[in-house]
Structure formats: C-alpha cells, structure tokens
Amino acid sequence: MMATEGQRLTGEGTVTRPPAGRVHADAIDAFIAAANTGDPDRRARLLSLALAPDVSFHGPLGRGVGRGAVEDFLTEVVQSYPAGRCRMVRTTVVDAPHEWARFGWRFESADGTAVLRGTDMVHFTAAGDIDEIVVFAGPLQQEG
C-alpha cells in the first residue's frame, strides 16, 4: 500500500489522514490564497482544491452556488476593490469541531490597514471539501 500526499502508513498498513483541523485549515488557506491571487487560472485551481463543485456561498453581498459563483464573487469584490489592491488574511486558528469550522479574517489594504474584519463559518464534506461558506462581515453589535 502506498500513501499519497497528506497521508501516512501506520504499522498495520492502514492509511491515516492528518487531523481534521489541519485538513480544514489547508482548505481554508487555499480558499484565502484564491481570494488573493490576481491570476484567474491560479484562482480556479486553488478553488478546485478547496471547494466542492456545488459549494453554497452566503454573505452580506449576496448568495451563490458553485465554484464559479465563488470565483465571480472573489473577482468582483476582492480583486476589484475600489480603493485599490487589498488582500484577505486569516487572523485566527481554525476552530473545527467535526465537519464545521470557523475562522477570523481581515480584509486589508496594501499597507496592512484593516478595511474590514469578520468571521466565516464553513462546512466540510467527508472528503474534506468546503461545501458551504457563511460570511459574517464586521463586528457583532453589543446587546443592550
């Protein structure tokens, strides 16, 4: 039996995968890298590594289904930001209880100034692909 990348063989000859949190973080980091690249071919390649083909995307600026919808969102919103070149940065660890994960992010200008912060929640398939993304932009309002 031969292990593939990201797998290893145990003494009994069975294949084990990295801990779910690491797999989740890798997919999330590929998604963020896709948001940050100006190369459309590289963006599509990174999204194919991170997202299920029928991924569902929910955010304050709209909803979409499929990798193409996510790619269009990244191209229109992240890559075409009116104030100039910006980038997404993951600002927290990936908190991943089972098939759900959440992480904090910052959208920042070229000089590192935060334009917007938020938290995303993502759901993973058994294969480790993101099949649902829910974007929460900005801080929660305090009650009272």
XYZ file of C-alpha atoms in Angstrom:
144
model
C 0.000 0.000 0.000
C 1.334 3.409 -0.918
C 0.405 6.595 0.925
C -0.461 9.684 -1.056
C 0.429 13.253 -0.136
C -1.056 14.197 3.240
C -1.378 10.556 4.303
C 0.885 8.123 6.128
C 1.044 4.397 6.693
C 0.669 3.010 10.190
C 2.415 -0.128 11.410
C -0.673 -2.158 10.498
C -0.520 -0.938 6.896
C -3.567 1.315 7.168
C -3.627 4.838 5.845
C -4.361 7.688 8.219
C -5.027 11.297 7.325
C -3.879 14.441 9.120
C -6.147 15.652 11.932
C -9.390 17.174 10.640
C -8.418 20.630 11.904
C -5.275 20.587 9.747
C -7.185 19.411 6.675
C -9.764 22.125 7.327
C -7.052 24.779 7.729
C -5.401 23.689 4.458
C -8.692 24.044 2.562
C -9.415 27.411 4.180
C -5.910 28.671 3.399
C -6.311 27.575 -0.245
C -9.605 29.497 -0.370
C -7.888 32.623 1.028
C -4.973 32.229 -1.395
C -7.533 32.067 -4.222
C -9.047 35.322 -2.984
C -5.647 36.988 -3.058
C -4.318 35.914 -6.433
C -4.764 38.138 -9.457
C -4.235 35.165 -11.807
C -7.658 33.765 -12.829
C -6.227 30.318 -13.717
C -4.472 30.017 -10.366
C -7.637 31.207 -8.575
C -9.711 28.493 -10.287
C -7.069 25.849 -9.470
C -6.948 26.832 -5.782
C -10.733 26.867 -5.526
C -10.874 23.375 -7.041
C -8.557 22.199 -4.244
C -10.662 23.789 -1.503
C -14.300 23.762 -2.598
C -16.854 21.154 -3.559
C -18.213 21.783 -7.081
C -21.667 22.652 -5.693
C -20.443 24.846 -2.823
C -23.051 27.203 -1.406
C -21.884 30.733 -0.549
C -23.849 33.092 1.745
C -22.683 36.585 2.586
C -23.826 40.145 3.172
C -23.378 40.956 -0.520
C -25.393 38.013 -1.817
C -25.598 34.286 -2.308
C -24.318 31.882 -4.895
C -23.977 28.204 -5.697
C -20.989 26.553 -7.337
C -17.280 27.250 -7.610
C -17.974 29.670 -10.458
C -20.180 31.817 -8.234
C -17.478 31.947 -5.549
C -14.854 32.749 -8.163
C -17.044 35.554 -9.559
C -17.504 36.971 -6.040
C -13.755 36.940 -5.410
C -13.057 38.574 -8.762
C -15.706 41.275 -8.415
C -15.407 42.103 -4.712
C -11.917 41.208 -3.541
C -9.887 41.709 -6.714
C -11.758 44.820 -7.877
C -11.929 46.720 -4.598
C -12.350 50.432 -5.475
C -9.647 51.645 -3.062
C -7.014 49.524 -4.793
C -5.206 46.268 -4.178
C -6.298 44.542 -0.958
C -5.889 41.060 0.443
C -7.582 38.597 2.779
C -5.683 37.389 5.847
C -6.731 34.604 8.209
C -6.362 36.108 11.705
C -7.271 33.175 13.962
C -6.718 29.481 14.276
C -9.284 27.302 12.551
C -11.778 26.112 15.155
C -13.059 22.850 13.674
C -15.454 20.700 15.676
C -16.135 17.818 13.310
C -17.472 18.887 9.898
C -17.898 22.578 10.780
C -15.176 25.175 11.134
C -14.933 28.879 11.822
C -12.103 31.332 11.446
C -11.500 35.041 11.718
C -10.260 37.121 8.820
C -9.203 40.621 7.914
C -9.522 42.365 4.545
C -6.591 44.751 4.430
C -5.144 47.398 2.146
C -1.682 47.110 0.600
C -0.148 48.887 3.618
C -1.748 46.403 6.065
C -4.542 48.679 7.287
C -7.689 46.710 8.101
C -10.574 47.631 5.802
C -12.981 45.045 7.233
C -12.872 42.135 9.683
C -15.168 39.195 10.069
C -15.752 35.543 10.778
C -16.558 32.801 8.300
C -18.251 29.509 9.084
C -17.647 26.661 6.675
C -18.988 23.138 6.353
C -16.905 20.259 5.024
C -17.800 17.133 3.105
C -16.465 13.769 4.281
C -13.740 14.174 1.641
C -12.586 17.464 3.209
C -14.008 19.874 0.612
C -15.805 23.036 1.687
C -19.425 22.725 0.581
C -20.889 25.703 2.434
C -19.469 29.125 3.322
C -21.259 31.650 5.509
C -19.577 35.067 5.751
C -20.156 37.373 8.714
C -18.564 40.750 7.987
C -17.913 43.281 10.720
C -18.290 43.008 14.484
C -21.431 41.874 16.246
C -23.391 44.664 17.858
C -23.486 44.572 21.648
C -26.899 43.927 23.122
C -28.480 46.430 25.446
